[in-house]
Amino acid sequence: MQGHIKRLRAQAAHAARQSPPTPSHPICPLCSRPIPASQRDAHHLIPKSHGGTQTAWLHRICHRQIHALFTEAELARSFHHVEALRAHPDIARFVAWVRTKPDDFHERTRRSTRLRGR
């Protein structure tokens, strides 16, 4: 006769053999797509240079687009929430475009003309 714990372990092992494990990818809060490990960047919601410590996982392309459009001061002052970022028209246009791409899509990001001279 098997003990209760041994029986639970045997059931768990049997269930693991029946269904292969699926990799769990975090979801990008900006574009709502799963983030593969190769495209994962930690974004400081308030830049470290302004005392921020809280981070969120983003796609590399989403993260670079944020920094291409906004200065660190703007991020700290006005765009330190994902909802505020999504509400900006340039980010909304970018998100609408990138949602049609595969999860592991990456393309060169160009800095905004407004920020090029800085």
N, CA, C and O atoms as a GROMACS GRO file, in nm:
protein
  472
    1MET      N    1   0.083  -0.118   0.000
    1MET     CA    2   0.000   0.000   0.000
    1MET      C    3   0.088   0.124   0.000
    1MET      O    4   0.185   0.132   0.075
    2GLN      N    5   0.053   0.221  -0.085
    2GLN     CA    6   0.131   0.343  -0.098
    2GLN      C    7   0.081   0.448   0.000
    2GLN      O    8  -0.038   0.457   0.030
    3GLY      N    9   0.176   0.529   0.049
    3GLY     CA   10   0.138   0.640   0.136
    3GLY      C   11   0.075   0.754   0.055
    3GLY      O   12   0.085   0.758  -0.067
    4HIS      N   13   0.012   0.845   0.125
    4HIS     CA   14  -0.058   0.957   0.062
    4HIS      C   15   0.038   1.044  -0.021
    4HIS      O   16   0.006   1.078  -0.135
    5ILE      N   17   0.154   1.079   0.034
    5ILE     CA   18   0.249   1.166  -0.035
    5ILE      C   19   0.306   1.096  -0.157
    5ILE      O   20   0.320   1.156  -0.264
    6LYS      N   21   0.340   0.967  -0.142
    6LYS     CA   22   0.393   0.893  -0.257
    6LYS      C   23   0.290   0.884  -0.368
    6LYS      O   24   0.326   0.892  -0.486
    7ARG      N   25   0.165   0.868  -0.334
    7ARG     CA   26   0.060   0.861  -0.433
    7ARG      C   27   0.046   0.995  -0.507
    7ARG      O   28   0.030   0.997  -0.629
    8LEU      N   29   0.053   1.105  -0.434
    8LEU     CA   30   0.044   1.238  -0.497
    8LEU      C   31   0.163   1.262  -0.590
    8LEU      O   32   0.148   1.317  -0.699
    9ARG      N   33   0.282   1.221  -0.546
    9ARG     CA   34   0.400   1.236  -0.632
    9ARG      C   35   0.388   1.153  -0.758
    9ARG      O   36   0.423   1.199  -0.867
   10ALA      N   37   0.338   1.031  -0.744
   10ALA     CA   38   0.320   0.944  -0.861
   10ALA      C   39   0.218   1.004  -0.957
   10ALA      O   40   0.238   0.999  -1.079
   11GLN      N   41   0.109   1.060  -0.905
   11GLN     CA   42   0.009   1.124  -0.991
   11GLN      C   43   0.068   1.246  -1.061
   11GLN      O   44   0.040   1.268  -1.179
   12ALA      N   45   0.148   1.326  -0.991
   12ALA     CA   46   0.209   1.445  -1.051
   12ALA      C   47   0.308   1.404  -1.160
   12ALA      O   48   0.312   1.468  -1.265
   13ALA      N   49   0.387   1.299  -1.135
   13ALA     CA   50   0.482   1.252  -1.236
   13ALA      C   51   0.410   1.200  -1.358
   13ALA      O   52   0.454   1.224  -1.471
   14HIS      N   53   0.299   1.130  -1.339
   14HIS     CA   54   0.221   1.078  -1.451
   14HIS      C   55   0.161   1.193  -1.532
   14HIS      O   56   0.162   1.190  -1.655
   15ALA      N   57   0.109   1.295  -1.464
   15ALA     CA   58   0.052   1.410  -1.533
   15ALA      C   59   0.159   1.485  -1.612
   15ALA      O   60   0.132   1.535  -1.721
   16ALA      N   61   0.280   1.493  -1.557
   16ALA     CA   62   0.389   1.562  -1.627
   16ALA      C   63   0.429   1.487  -1.752
   16ALA      O   64   0.466   1.549  -1.852
   17ARG      N   65   0.422   1.355  -1.749
   17ARG     CA   66   0.456   1.276  -1.869
   17ARG      C   67   0.348   1.288  -1.975
   17ARG      O   68   0.378   1.276  -2.094
   18GLN      N   69   0.225   1.312  -1.935
   18GLN     CA   70   0.114   1.318  -2.030
   18GLN      C   71   0.113   1.448  -2.110
   18GLN      O   72   0.084   1.445  -2.230
   19SER      N   73   0.144   1.559  -2.048
   19SER     CA   74   0.142   1.687  -2.119
   19SER      C   75   0.279   1.753  -2.109
   19SER      O   76   0.328   1.778  -1.999
   20PRO      N   77   0.341   1.782  -2.224
   20PRO     CA   78   0.472   1.845  -2.219
   20PRO      C   79   0.461   1.985  -2.158
   20PRO      O   80   0.362   2.054  -2.181
   21PRO      N   81   0.560   2.026  -2.081
   21PRO     CA   82   0.552   2.158  -2.021
   21PRO      C   83   0.559   2.267  -2.128
   21PRO      O   84   0.637   2.257  -2.223
   22THR      N   85   0.478   2.371  -2.112
   22THR     CA   86   0.482   2.483  -2.204
   22THR      C   87   0.558   2.597  -2.137
   22THR      O   88   0.535   2.627  -2.020
   23PRO      N   89   0.648   2.659  -2.212
   23PRO     CA   90   0.724   2.768  -2.150
   23PRO      C   91   0.631   2.886  -2.120
   23PRO      O   92   0.552   2.928  -2.205
   24SER      N   93   0.644   2.937  -2.002
   24SER     CA   94   0.558   3.051  -1.968
   24SER      C   95   0.638   3.178  -1.991
   24SER      O   96   0.739   3.202  -1.926
   25HIS      N   97   0.591   3.258  -2.083
   25HIS     CA   98   0.656   3.384  -2.113
   25HIS      C   99   0.573   3.495  -2.050
   25HIS      O  100   0.450   3.494  -2.056
   26PRO      N  101   0.642   3.593  -1.990
   26PRO     CA  102   0.565   3.706  -1.938
   26PRO      C  103   0.499   3.781  -2.054
   26PRO      O  104   0.544   3.772  -2.168
   27ILE      N  105   0.395   3.854  -2.024
   27ILE     CA  106   0.322   3.932  -2.124
   27ILE      C  107   0.371   4.076  -2.116
   27ILE      O  108   0.381   4.134  -2.008
   28CYS      N  109   0.401   4.134  -2.231
   28CYS     CA  110   0.446   4.273  -2.238
   28CYS      C  111   0.328   4.364  -2.200
   28CYS      O  112   0.223   4.357  -2.264
   29PRO      N  113   0.343   4.448  -2.098
   29PRO     CA  114   0.232   4.535  -2.058
   29PRO      C  115   0.202   4.643  -2.161
   29PRO      O  116   0.094   4.703  -2.158
   30LEU      N  117   0.295   4.669  -2.252
   30LEU     CA  118   0.273   4.772  -2.352
   30LEU      C  119   0.194   4.719  -2.472
   30LEU      O  120   0.093   4.777  -2.511
   31CYS      N  121   0.242   4.607  -2.531
   31CYS     CA  122   0.178   4.556  -2.653
   31CYS      C  123   0.094   4.431  -2.630
   31CYS      O  124   0.028   4.384  -2.723
   32SER      N  125   0.095   4.376  -2.510
   32SER     CA  126   0.014   4.259  -2.471
   32SER      C  127   0.050   4.131  -2.547
   32SER      O  128  -0.035   4.044  -2.564
   33ARG      N  129   0.175   4.119  -2.592
   33ARG     CA  130   0.220   3.995  -2.657
   33ARG      C  131   0.314   3.921  -2.562
   33ARG      O  132   0.380   3.986  -2.480
   34PRO      N  133   0.324   3.788  -2.571
   34PRO     CA  134   0.421   3.714  -2.488
   34PRO      C  135   0.564   3.755  -2.524
   34PRO      O  136   0.594   3.779  -2.641
   35ILE      N  137   0.651   3.762  -2.424
   35ILE     CA  138   0.789   3.805  -2.445
   35ILE      C  139   0.881   3.684  -2.438
   35ILE      O  140   0.897   3.627  -2.330
   36PRO      N  141   0.943   3.642  -2.551
   36PRO     CA  142   1.041   3.534  -2.544
   36PRO      C  143   1.164   3.580  -2.465
   36PRO      O  144   1.194   3.699  -2.459
   37ALA      N  145   1.235   3.486  -2.407
   37ALA     CA  146   1.351   3.520  -2.324
   37ALA      C  147   1.456   3.600  -2.401
   37ALA      O  148   1.523   3.684  -2.343
   38SER      N  149   1.470   3.575  -2.531
   38SER     CA  150   1.572   3.646  -2.609
   38SER      C  151   1.535   3.791  -2.636
   38SER      O  152   1.621   3.870  -2.674
   39GLN      N  153   1.409   3.828  -2.616
   39GLN     CA  154   1.363   3.965  -2.645
   39GLN      C  155   1.316   4.039  -2.520
   39GLN      O  156   1.241   4.136  -2.530
   40ARG      N  157   1.358   3.994  -2.403
   40ARG     CA  158   1.309   4.047  -2.277
   40ARG      C  159   1.403   4.155  -2.222
   40ARG      O  160   1.523   4.132  -2.207
   41ASP      N  161   1.350   4.272  -2.193
   41ASP     CA  162   1.424   4.383  -2.132
   41ASP      C  163   1.349   4.431  -2.009
   41ASP      O  164   1.226   4.435  -2.008
   42ALA      N  165   1.424   4.466  -1.905
   42ALA     CA  166   1.363   4.524  -1.786
   42ALA      C  167   1.363   4.676  -1.802
   42ALA      O  168   1.468   4.737  -1.821
   43HIS      N  169   1.247   4.737  -1.794
   43HIS     CA  170   1.233   4.882  -1.807
   43HIS      C  171   1.206   4.942  -1.671
   43HIS      O  172   1.111   4.902  -1.603
   44HIS      N  173   1.288   5.039  -1.630
   44HIS     CA  174   1.262   5.111  -1.506
   44HIS      C  175   1.151   5.212  -1.534
   44HIS      O  176   1.168   5.302  -1.616
   45LEU      N  177   1.038   5.197  -1.466
   45LEU     CA  178   0.925   5.286  -1.489
   45LEU      C  179   0.962   5.431  -1.460
   45LEU      O  180   0.924   5.522  -1.534
   46ILE      N  181   1.036   5.453  -1.354
   46ILE     CA  182   1.101   5.581  -1.328
   46ILE      C  183   1.250   5.554  -1.349
   46ILE      O  184   1.304   5.463  -1.285
   47PRO      N  185   1.318   5.628  -1.436
   47PRO     CA  186   1.458   5.598  -1.465
   47PRO      C  187   1.544   5.594  -1.339
   47PRO      O  188   1.519   5.666  -1.242
   48LYS      N  189   1.646   5.510  -1.341
   48LYS     CA  190   1.736   5.496  -1.227
   48LYS      C  191   1.801   5.630  -1.194
   48LYS      O  192   1.827   5.659  -1.077
   49SER      N  193   1.828   5.710  -1.296
   49SER     CA  194   1.892   5.840  -1.274
   49SER      C  195   1.802   5.935  -1.195
   49SER      O  196   1.849   6.035  -1.141
   50HIS      N  197   1.672   5.904  -1.188
   50HIS     CA  198   1.577   5.983  -1.112
   50HIS      C  199   1.528   5.908  -0.987
   50HIS      O  200   1.426   5.943  -0.930
   51GLY      N  201   1.602   5.806  -0.947
   51GLY     CA  202   1.572   5.735  -0.823
   51GLY      C  203   1.477   5.618  -0.836
   51GLY      O  204   1.430   5.566  -0.735
   52GLY      N  205   1.446   5.575  -0.957
   52GLY     CA  206   1.351   5.467  -0.976
   52GLY      C  207   1.410   5.330  -0.948
   52GLY      O  208   1.528   5.305  -0.975
   53THR      N  209   1.329   5.242  -0.894
   53THR     CA  210   1.372   5.105  -0.868
   53THR      C  211   1.276   5.002  -0.926
   53THR      O  212   1.316   4.889  -0.951
   54GLN      N  213   1.150   5.039  -0.947
   54GLN     CA  214   1.050   4.945  -0.996
   54GLN      C  215   1.068   4.922  -1.146
   54GLN      O  216   1.083   5.016  -1.223
   55THR      N  217   1.066   4.793  -1.186
   55THR     CA  218   1.084   4.759  -1.327
   55THR      C  219   0.964   4.679  -1.379
   55THR      O  220   0.886   4.623  -1.302
   56ALA      N  221   0.954   4.677  -1.511
   56ALA     CA  222   0.853   4.596  -1.579
   56ALA      C  223   0.921   4.529  -1.697
   56ALA      O  224   1.004   4.591  -1.763
   57TRP      N  225   0.887   4.402  -1.725
   57TRP     CA  226   0.941   4.332  -1.842
   57TRP      C  227   0.871   4.383  -1.967
   57TRP      O  228   0.748   4.388  -1.972
   58LEU      N  229   0.950   4.419  -2.068
   58LEU     CA  230   0.898   4.464  -2.196
   58LEU      C  231   0.972   4.393  -2.308
   58LEU      O  232   1.082   4.342  -2.287
   59HIS      N  233   0.911   4.390  -2.427
   59HIS     CA  234   0.985   4.345  -2.545
   59HIS      C  235   1.099   4.443  -2.567
   59HIS      O  236   1.086   4.562  -2.538
   60ARG      N  237   1.209   4.395  -2.618
   60ARG     CA  238   1.323   4.482  -2.646
   60ARG      C  239   1.282   4.596  -2.740
   60ARG      O  240   1.322   4.710  -2.719
   61ILE      N  241   1.204   4.565  -2.843
   61ILE     CA  242   1.163   4.668  -2.939
   61ILE      C  243   1.072   4.772  -2.873
   61ILE      O  244   1.082   4.891  -2.904
   62CYS      N  245   0.984   4.729  -2.783
   62CYS     CA  246   0.897   4.824  -2.712
   62CYS      C  247   0.979   4.913  -2.620
   62CYS      O  248   0.957   5.034  -2.612
   63HIS      N  249   1.075   4.852  -2.550
   63HIS     CA  250   1.161   4.927  -2.458
   63HIS      C  251   1.242   5.032  -2.534
   63HIS      O  252   1.252   5.147  -2.491
   64ARG      N  253   1.299   4.993  -2.644
   64ARG     CA  254   1.380   5.088  -2.723
   64ARG      C  255   1.294   5.199  -2.782
   64ARG      O  256   1.339   5.313  -2.794
   65GLN      N  257   1.172   5.167  -2.820
   65GLN     CA  258   1.083   5.270  -2.874
   65GLN      C  259   1.050   5.375  -2.769
   65GLN      O  260   1.045   5.494  -2.800
   66ILE      N  261   1.029   5.333  -2.646
   66ILE     CA  262   1.002   5.427  -2.537
   66ILE      C  263   1.118   5.525  -2.523
   66ILE      O  264   1.098   5.646  -2.516
   67HIS      N  265   1.241   5.471  -2.518
   67HIS     CA  266   1.358   5.556  -2.498
   67HIS      C  267   1.393   5.636  -2.623
   67HIS      O  268   1.465   5.736  -2.614
   68ALA      N  269   1.343   5.595  -2.739
   68ALA     CA  270   1.365   5.673  -2.861
   68ALA      C  271   1.272   5.794  -2.866
   68ALA      O  272   1.303   5.893  -2.931
   69LEU      N  273   1.160   5.786  -2.797
   69LEU     CA  274   1.061   5.895  -2.802
   69LEU      C  275   1.069   5.993  -2.686
   69LEU      O  276   1.036   6.110  -2.702
   70PHE      N  277   1.114   5.947  -2.569
   70PHE     CA  278   1.108   6.030  -2.449
   70PHE      C  279   1.244   6.042  -2.382
   70PHE      O  280   1.325   5.950  -2.385
   71THR      N  281   1.267   6.158  -2.320
   71THR     CA  282   1.387   6.176  -2.238
   71THR      C  283   1.362   6.110  -2.103
   71THR      O  284   1.249   6.076  -2.068
   72GLU      N  285   1.469   6.093  -2.026
   72GLU     CA  286   1.452   6.035  -1.893
   72GLU      C  287   1.371   6.128  -1.803
   72GLU      O  288   1.294   6.081  -1.719
   73ALA      N  289   1.386   6.258  -1.820
   73ALA     CA  290   1.308   6.353  -1.740
   73ALA      C  291   1.160   6.341  -1.772
   73ALA      O  292   1.076   6.344  -1.682
   74GLU      N  293   1.126   6.327  -1.900
   74GLU     CA  294   0.985   6.310  -1.939
   74GLU      C  295   0.929   6.180  -1.884
   74GLU      O  296   0.815   6.176  -1.838
   75LEU      N  297   1.009   6.074  -1.889
   75LEU     CA  298   0.963   5.946  -1.835
   75LEU      C  299   0.937   5.957  -1.685
   75LEU      O  300   0.836   5.906  -1.635
   76ALA      N  301   1.027   6.023  -1.613
   76ALA     CA  302   1.010   6.036  -1.468
   76ALA      C  303   0.892   6.125  -1.433
   76ALA      O  304   0.819   6.098  -1.337
   77ARG      N  305   0.871   6.232  -1.510
   77ARG     CA  306   0.767   6.329  -1.478
   77ARG      C  307   0.628   6.285  -1.523
   77ARG      O  308   0.532   6.295  -1.446
   78SER      N  309   0.616   6.237  -1.648
   78SER     CA  310   0.481   6.216  -1.703
   78SER      C  311   0.449   6.073  -1.744
   78SER      O  312   0.331   6.036  -1.751
   79PHE      N  313   0.549   5.992  -1.772
   79PHE     CA  314   0.524   5.861  -1.830
   79PHE      C  315   0.579   5.747  -1.744
   79PHE      O  316   0.642   5.655  -1.797
   80HIS      N  317   0.556   5.753  -1.613
   80HIS     CA  318   0.608   5.650  -1.524
   80HIS      C  319   0.506   5.540  -1.497
   80HIS      O  320   0.524   5.460  -1.405
   81HIS      N  321   0.397   5.536  -1.576
   81HIS     CA  322   0.300   5.428  -1.572
   81HIS      C  323   0.279   5.376  -1.714
   81HIS      O  324   0.285   5.453  -1.810
   82VAL      N  325   0.256   5.248  -1.727
   82VAL     CA  326   0.233   5.189  -1.859
   82VAL      C  327   0.110   5.249  -1.924
   82VAL      O  328   0.107   5.269  -2.045
   83GLU      N  329   0.007   5.279  -1.844
   83GLU     CA  330  -0.115   5.338  -1.898
   83GLU      C  331  -0.087   5.475  -1.960
   83GLU      O  332  -0.144   5.508  -2.064
   84ALA      N  333  -0.001   5.554  -1.896
   84ALA     CA  334   0.034   5.686  -1.950
   84ALA      C  335   0.112   5.671  -2.080
   84ALA      O  336   0.093   5.749  -2.173
   85LEU      N  337   0.198   5.572  -2.086
   85LEU     CA  338   0.273   5.547  -2.211
   85LEU      C  339   0.177   5.508  -2.323
   85LEU      O  340   0.185   5.561  -2.433
   86ARG      N  341   0.086   5.415  -2.293
   86ARG     CA  342  -0.009   5.369  -2.395
   86ARG      C  343  -0.100   5.481  -2.445
   86ARG      O  344  -0.147   5.476  -2.559
   87ALA      N  345  -0.126   5.580  -2.361
   87ALA     CA  346  -0.215   5.690  -2.399
   87ALA      C  347  -0.148   5.789  -2.494
   87ALA      O  348  -0.218   5.865  -2.562
   88HIS      N  349  -0.016   5.790  -2.501
   88HIS     CA  350   0.054   5.883  -2.590
   88HIS      C  351   0.030   5.840  -2.736
   88HIS      O  352   0.041   5.721  -2.766
   89PRO      N  353  -0.003   5.933  -2.825
   89PRO     CA  354  -0.037   5.897  -2.963
   89PRO      C  355   0.074   5.824  -3.039
   89PRO      O  356   0.046   5.733  -3.116
   90ASP      N  357   0.200   5.863  -3.019
   90ASP     CA  358   0.311   5.796  -3.089
   90ASP      C  359   0.328   5.652  -3.042
   90ASP      O  360   0.354   5.563  -3.122
   91ILE      N  361   0.312   5.629  -2.912
   91ILE     CA  362   0.322   5.493  -2.859
   91ILE      C  363   0.201   5.411  -2.906
   91ILE      O  364   0.216   5.294  -2.940
   92ALA      N  365   0.082   5.472  -2.907
   92ALA     CA  366  -0.038   5.400  -2.952
   92ALA      C  367  -0.022   5.356  -3.098
   92ALA      O  368  -0.062   5.245  -3.133
   93ARG      N  369   0.034   5.441  -3.182
   93ARG     CA  370   0.056   5.406  -3.322
   93ARG      C  371   0.160   5.293  -3.333
   93ARG      O  372   0.143   5.201  -3.412
   94PHE      N  373   0.266   5.302  -3.252
   94PHE     CA  374   0.369   5.197  -3.251
   94PHE      C  375   0.309   5.064  -3.206
   94PHE      O  376   0.336   4.960  -3.267
   95VAL      N  377   0.229   5.065  -3.100
   95VAL     CA  378   0.169   4.942  -3.047
   95VAL      C  379   0.076   4.879  -3.150
   95VAL      O  380   0.075   4.757  -3.167
   96ALA      N  381  -0.003   4.961  -3.218
   96ALA     CA  382  -0.092   4.908  -3.322
   96ALA      C  383  -0.012   4.839  -3.432
   96ALA      O  384  -0.056   4.738  -3.487
   97TRP      N  385   0.105   4.893  -3.465
   97TRP     CA  386   0.191   4.835  -3.568
   97TRP      C  387   0.258   4.707  -3.519
   97TRP      O  388   0.258   4.606  -3.589
   98VAL      N  389   0.315   4.711  -3.398
   98VAL     CA  390   0.395   4.598  -3.350
   98VAL      C  391   0.308   4.478  -3.311
   98VAL      O  392   0.358   4.365  -3.311
   99ARG      N  393   0.182   4.499  -3.280
   99ARG     CA  394   0.093   4.387  -3.244
   99ARG      C  395   0.074   4.289  -3.359
   99ARG      O  396   0.039   4.173  -3.337
  100THR      N  397   0.098   4.334  -3.482
  100THR     CA  398   0.082   4.247  -3.598
  100THR      C  399   0.208   4.164  -3.625
  100THR      O  400   0.207   4.080  -3.715
  101LYS      N  401   0.314   4.186  -3.549
  101LYS     CA  402   0.442   4.118  -3.570
  101LYS      C  403   0.452   3.994  -3.481
  101LYS      O  404   0.382   3.984  -3.380
  102PRO      N  405   0.541   3.899  -3.519
  102PRO     CA  406   0.564   3.783  -3.432
  102PRO      C  407   0.625   3.825  -3.297
  102PRO      O  408   0.683   3.933  -3.286
  103ASP      N  409   0.610   3.739  -3.197
  103ASP     CA  410   0.659   3.772  -3.062
  103ASP      C  411   0.810   3.799  -3.059
  103ASP      O  412   0.855   3.882  -2.980
  104ASP      N  413   0.887   3.731  -3.143
  104ASP     CA  414   1.032   3.748  -3.139
  104ASP      C  415   1.082   3.850  -3.242
  104ASP      O  416   1.201   3.855  -3.271
  105PHE      N  417   0.992   3.931  -3.296
  105PHE     CA  418   1.027   4.032  -3.395
  105PHE      C  419   1.114   4.141  -3.333
  105PHE      O  420   1.088   4.187  -3.222
  106HIS      N  421   1.217   4.182  -3.407
  106HIS     CA  422   1.300   4.293  -3.363
  106HIS      C  423   1.348   4.368  -3.485
  106HIS      O  424   1.386   4.308  -3.586
  107GLU      N  425   1.348   4.498  -3.477
  107GLU     CA  426   1.395   4.584  -3.585
  107GLU      C  427   1.468   4.701  -3.524
  107GLU      O  428   1.444   4.738  -3.409
  108ARG      N  429   1.557   4.760  -3.601
  108ARG     CA  430   1.632   4.875  -3.553
  108ARG      C  431   1.535   4.988  -3.517
  108ARG      O  432   1.439   5.014  -3.590
  109THR      N  433   1.560   5.054  -3.405
  109THR     CA  434   1.476   5.163  -3.360
  109THR      C  435   1.550   5.294  -3.381
  109THR      O  436   1.666   5.308  -3.341
  110ARG      N  437   1.484   5.389  -3.443
  110ARG     CA  438   1.546   5.519  -3.468
  110ARG      C  439   1.498   5.619  -3.364
  110ARG      O  440   1.382   5.619  -3.324
  111ARG      N  441   1.590   5.703  -3.321
  111ARG     CA  442   1.558   5.805  -3.223
  111ARG      C  443   1.469   5.912  -3.286
  111ARG      O  444   1.484   5.944  -3.403
  112SER      N  445   1.380   5.964  -3.209
  112SER     CA  446   1.288   6.069  -3.254
  112SER      C  447   1.367   6.190  -3.301
  112SER      O  448   1.472   6.222  -3.244
  113THR      N  449   1.319   6.258  -3.404
  113THR     CA  450   1.387   6.377  -3.453
  113THR      C  451   1.389   6.486  -3.346
  113THR      O  452   1.480   6.569  -3.344
  114ARG      N  453   1.291   6.487  -3.260
  114ARG     CA  454   1.285   6.582  -3.150
  114ARG      C  455   1.401   6.563  -3.053
  114ARG      O  456   1.448   6.659  -2.992
  115LEU      N  457   1.448   6.437  -3.038
  115LEU     CA  458   1.555   6.407  -2.942
  115LEU      C  459   1.693   6.397  -3.006
  115LEU      O  460   1.792   6.389  -2.933
  116ARG      N  461   1.702   6.397  -3.135
  116ARG     CA  462   1.832   6.377  -3.202
  116ARG      C  463   1.934   6.484  -3.166
  116ARG      O  464   2.053   6.454  -3.155
  117GLY      N  465   1.892   6.605  -3.149
  117GLY     CA  466   1.985   6.714  -3.122
  117GLY      C  467   2.035   6.719  -2.979
  117GLY      O  468   2.124   6.799  -2.949
  118ARG      N  469   1.982   6.638  -2.891
  118ARG     CA  470   2.021   6.641  -2.749
  118ARG      C  471   2.141   6.559  -2.722
  118ARG      O  472   2.186   6.551  -2.608
   0.00000   0.00000   0.00000
